[in-house]
């Protein structure tokens, strides 16, 4: 540490001592919860500027909370996307499917069928409703909790499960951590375990689309915690500099494993307000309101498609479950949080809206939930024929050395031969699937 | 050499509309070393453009562009600046093909001037090639002549894997021979300076015999090829100098053939010594050619310190350091 010049300690003696602020969440395990400090504005009260407006015109919306579904279960105001009942039922169907899928895969992990799983409970709207507002060939660069996009895009459940089980049916040859899907066919980019890396990639893809005069846009999802990564800021800079046709979705689910959003700067401002410094359009929306999510994503998609610029959307939501199967939130946050969360649950809210419209009822909901559970169960059984993690039904050993490069170089060829030799020594009789 | 790089870019851009050149100052100005001069005027702002000062953004955007189907050729102004983009290179570009099982690829050629000898201090002189050689999925190319620069760059751009293309900036304009206080001969007097017009490519993974000989094998790349050659000629040592051209993929056959012929091996690079690429070369030669060796493998490298500004020529592996190693090997 640099020494103060002689005598300066005395000179500074009358100055107040500096202190470091280390953020602390409001509630820890055992604490009663009061979310009164979260301002929940009335649904329908937020202005909806034209999609082609100047970014600065969205300033107020960066601090507000765009809401459509009110406590009366009705849609309100200028952001109402006015979706027809069939579309709403389709959305609810995707919600039910993701819930059923998460439930089954979570249990599968507990049963030792795979190493890891991540649920998106409470955040379903931020991917499903958003995906439904995009064109099916718009490119998405998701993070790890956007399984809803694949469900909404009709990716086969069995492919998802094969990937989770890393079995011989896994299209990714058992190389990726469970839930890190990839499907070029569904315009779904390969998921990275390093967070926020996909944000500049999405911007680059969108720039490429603009360079080629294409009409497709890109969208990316990043957790509020990882907005602290340099990549996110590079992405915002590139997006604004080149007016890239891209949507930057920030999922503010309040928790980055056990670190609350304060460690990403949430105590000082909103995540949507990050947009302002870059000159991006920004929207802060109720992420548990499926209609608000759909409307905001559609607004941003239309804006990008009209060459009017990129948008940063903060989805204000809540991670109802643990971060992953390796996490236990009861160790760091109040159990009451989930119950008291003031914005409710997206599935319940959409269901109640459809019931309010006279287009749905509890019996049909129960029947749909059951049907989803059965479909997931059937897909699981089918996928299990290809093996589960660690039970030997994996891709052949030589595949470990494929795809490092387009062609196999000499050193990998030598190492591949070594792996095969080792295997033959270990299992002279051979093993199934080897 | 810089003209050869410019020619390769120009030629490939004219041939393939999916090639994009981007980087700090590469547009209107044509790059601080002029490698991209005239390209924007010729191929348009949509294909040759300046970027924000964000290596992470440059490489990250290139990954997305590659996934789209373009073939970006980003420039990192100095190799020393590549570190903010490392995560995108190592965790993303290098592994995209593998982790997606060929679902997505990230073809890109990251060009970057590297190496010392221009009084660039510790932030404009580094040789980080060993970092990239260590990463599965990346290819690392280092040309030593104008002819090779054009042919290797064309091959790199056409390659479907991410390639790091390090340009030894000390020899951009002349084949430096190691004597900083003596005037250097321009490239035009050098035998490898003739760059044919039109397209040709040099396959990645094929070394070049820069000088044929029987007395010992020198493994080198970039500027060091020329410095070593000058020392060998001066000392009258009948060395065989193998210019590796690419360190990944590595031409192991050329290395083995030469060491088996000469029985001695000297490795020369500018980068720091500990865990440098020379260590890998030394291990390979020892493992594969041990019974042909008449002496231990020798390494001449930069020192394990940051690159000093005023003492640059004390750091640079020059004729004295190389000469001593040659003498030692010749006396064994």
Short mmCIF file of N, CA, C and O in Angstrom, two decimals, chain A residues 126-167:
data_model
loop_
_atom_site.label_atom_id
_atom_site.label_comp_id
_atom_site.label_asym_id
_atom_site.label_seq_id
_atom_site.Cartn_x
_atom_site.Cartn_y
_atom_site.Cartn_z
N UNK A 126 -40.99 -15.95 -19.49
CA UNK A 126 -39.88 -15.18 -20.05
C UNK A 126 -39.25 -15.87 -21.26
O UNK A 126 -38.57 -15.22 -22.05
N UNK A 127 -39.46 -17.17 -21.40
CA UNK A 127 -38.98 -17.82 -22.62
C UNK A 127 -40.11 -18.23 -23.55
O UNK A 127 -40.05 -17.96 -24.74
N UNK A 128 -41.17 -18.82 -23.01
CA UNK A 128 -42.25 -19.31 -23.88
C UNK A 128 -43.00 -18.15 -24.55
O UNK A 128 -43.16 -18.11 -25.77
N UNK A 129 -43.44 -17.20 -23.74
CA UNK A 129 -44.21 -16.08 -24.31
C UNK A 129 -43.33 -15.26 -25.25
O UNK A 129 -43.78 -14.78 -26.29
N UNK A 130 -42.04 -15.14 -24.88
CA UNK A 130 -41.12 -14.39 -25.74
C UNK A 130 -40.92 -15.13 -27.05
O UNK A 130 -40.97 -14.53 -28.14
N UNK A 131 -40.69 -16.45 -26.98
CA UNK A 131 -40.46 -17.22 -28.20
C UNK A 131 -41.67 -17.16 -29.13
O UNK A 131 -41.53 -17.11 -30.35
N UNK A 132 -42.86 -17.14 -28.54
CA UNK A 132 -44.07 -17.10 -29.37
C UNK A 132 -44.23 -15.77 -30.11
O UNK A 132 -44.93 -15.70 -31.12
N UNK A 133 -43.56 -14.74 -29.60
CA UNK A 133 -43.64 -13.43 -30.26
C UNK A 133 -42.60 -13.30 -31.38
O UNK A 133 -42.63 -12.34 -32.15
N UNK A 134 -41.68 -14.25 -31.44
CA UNK A 134 -40.65 -14.21 -32.49
C UNK A 134 -41.07 -15.11 -33.65
O UNK A 134 -41.92 -15.99 -33.49
N UNK A 135 -40.44 -14.90 -34.81
CA UNK A 135 -40.65 -15.83 -35.91
C UNK A 135 -39.87 -17.10 -35.61
O UNK A 135 -38.86 -17.07 -34.90
N UNK A 136 -40.35 -18.22 -36.16
CA UNK A 136 -39.73 -19.50 -35.80
C UNK A 136 -38.29 -19.60 -36.29
O UNK A 136 -37.51 -20.41 -35.79
N UNK A 137 -37.92 -18.79 -37.29
CA UNK A 137 -36.54 -18.85 -37.78
C UNK A 137 -35.70 -17.67 -37.29
O UNK A 137 -34.57 -17.46 -37.75
N UNK A 138 -36.23 -16.88 -36.38
CA UNK A 138 -35.37 -15.90 -35.71
C UNK A 138 -34.40 -16.69 -34.84
O UNK A 138 -34.78 -17.67 -34.22
N UNK A 139 -33.16 -16.22 -34.80
CA UNK A 139 -32.14 -17.00 -34.10
C UNK A 139 -32.13 -16.65 -32.62
O UNK A 139 -32.09 -15.47 -32.26
N UNK A 140 -32.17 -17.67 -31.77
CA UNK A 140 -32.12 -17.40 -30.33
C UNK A 140 -30.80 -17.88 -29.74
O UNK A 140 -30.30 -18.95 -30.10
N UNK A 141 -30.24 -17.06 -28.88
CA UNK A 141 -29.01 -17.38 -28.15
C UNK A 141 -29.37 -17.44 -26.67
O UNK A 141 -29.26 -16.45 -25.95
N UNK A 142 -29.84 -18.60 -26.23
CA UNK A 142 -30.37 -18.69 -24.88
C UNK A 142 -29.29 -18.93 -23.83
O UNK A 142 -28.17 -19.33 -24.15
N UNK A 143 -29.67 -18.68 -22.59
CA UNK A 143 -28.86 -19.12 -21.48
C UNK A 143 -29.43 -20.48 -21.05
O UNK A 143 -30.09 -21.14 -21.84
N UNK A 144 -29.21 -20.88 -19.80
CA UNK A 144 -29.52 -22.27 -19.44
C UNK A 144 -30.94 -22.50 -18.92
O UNK A 144 -31.28 -23.60 -18.57
N UNK A 145 -31.77 -21.46 -18.83
CA UNK A 145 -33.10 -21.69 -18.25
C UNK A 145 -34.19 -21.38 -19.27
O UNK A 145 -35.29 -20.96 -18.92
N UNK A 146 -33.87 -21.59 -20.55
CA UNK A 146 -34.84 -21.26 -21.60
C UNK A 146 -35.32 -22.50 -22.34
O UNK A 146 -35.57 -22.48 -23.55
N UNK A 147 -35.47 -23.60 -21.61
CA UNK A 147 -36.01 -24.80 -22.22
C UNK A 147 -37.38 -24.54 -22.84
O UNK A 147 -37.79 -25.23 -23.77
N UNK A 148 -38.07 -23.53 -22.33
CA UNK A 148 -39.39 -23.17 -22.85
C UNK A 148 -39.36 -22.81 -24.33
O UNK A 148 -40.34 -23.02 -25.05
N UNK A 149 -38.24 -22.27 -24.79
CA UNK A 149 -38.15 -21.90 -26.21
C UNK A 149 -38.20 -23.15 -27.07
O UNK A 149 -38.90 -23.21 -28.08
N UNK A 150 -37.47 -24.18 -26.65
CA UNK A 150 -37.47 -25.43 -27.42
C UNK A 150 -38.86 -26.06 -27.44
O UNK A 150 -39.33 -26.54 -28.46
N UNK A 151 -39.53 -26.02 -26.28
CA UNK A 151 -40.89 -26.58 -26.19
C UNK A 151 -41.80 -25.79 -27.13
O UNK A 151 -42.55 -26.37 -27.92
N UNK A 152 -41.68 -24.46 -27.08
CA UNK A 152 -42.55 -23.62 -27.92
C UNK A 152 -42.25 -23.83 -29.40
O UNK A 152 -43.13 -23.67 -30.25
N UNK A 153 -41.02 -24.19 -29.71
CA UNK A 153 -40.66 -24.38 -31.12
C UNK A 153 -40.84 -25.82 -31.58
O UNK A 153 -40.45 -26.17 -32.70
N UNK A 154 -41.39 -26.64 -30.71
CA UNK A 154 -41.72 -28.01 -31.12
C UNK A 154 -40.54 -28.96 -31.21
O UNK A 154 -40.59 -29.97 -31.92
N UNK A 155 -39.48 -28.67 -30.48
CA UNK A 155 -38.34 -29.59 -30.46
C UNK A 155 -38.77 -30.86 -29.75
O UNK A 155 -39.39 -30.80 -28.68
N UNK A 156 -38.48 -32.03 -30.32
CA UNK A 156 -39.00 -33.27 -29.70
C UNK A 156 -38.48 -33.47 -28.27
O UNK A 156 -37.29 -33.32 -28.00
N UNK A 157 -39.40 -33.83 -27.38
CA UNK A 157 -39.03 -34.07 -25.98
C UNK A 157 -37.95 -35.13 -25.88
O UNK A 157 -37.02 -35.02 -25.07
N UNK A 158 -38.06 -36.15 -26.71
CA UNK A 158 -37.10 -37.26 -26.60
C UNK A 158 -35.67 -36.78 -26.88
O UNK A 158 -34.71 -37.25 -26.26
N UNK A 159 -35.53 -35.81 -27.78
CA UNK A 159 -34.19 -35.27 -28.07
C UNK A 159 -33.65 -34.53 -26.84
O UNK A 159 -32.47 -34.59 -26.54
N UNK A 160 -34.56 -33.80 -26.19
CA UNK A 160 -34.14 -33.09 -24.98
C UNK A 160 -33.67 -34.09 -23.92
O UNK A 160 -32.66 -33.90 -23.27
N UNK A 161 -34.43 -35.16 -23.78
CA UNK A 161 -34.11 -36.13 -22.72
C UNK A 161 -32.84 -36.90 -23.07
O UNK A 161 -31.99 -37.13 -22.20
N UNK A 162 -32.69 -37.27 -24.35
CA UNK A 162 -31.44 -37.93 -24.76
C UNK A 162 -30.24 -37.05 -24.39
O UNK A 162 -29.21 -37.55 -23.94
N UNK A 163 -30.39 -35.75 -24.59
CA UNK A 163 -29.29 -34.83 -24.26
C UNK A 163 -29.05 -34.82 -22.76
O UNK A 163 -27.91 -34.88 -22.30
N UNK A 164 -30.14 -34.78 -22.00
CA UNK A 164 -30.01 -34.73 -20.54
C UNK A 164 -29.36 -36.01 -20.01
O UNK A 164 -28.56 -35.97 -19.08
N UNK A 165 -29.69 -37.13 -20.65
CA UNK A 165 -29.12 -38.41 -20.21
C UNK A 165 -27.73 -38.67 -20.81
O UNK A 165 -27.08 -39.65 -20.45
N UNK A 166 -27.31 -37.84 -21.74
CA UNK A 166 -26.01 -38.04 -22.42
C UNK A 166 -25.89 -39.46 -22.96
O UNK A 166 -24.83 -40.08 -22.87
N UNK A 167 -26.98 -39.98 -23.49
CA UNK A 167 -26.97 -41.38 -23.94
C UNK A 167 -26.57 -41.49 -25.41
O UNK A 167 -26.19 -40.50 -26.04
#
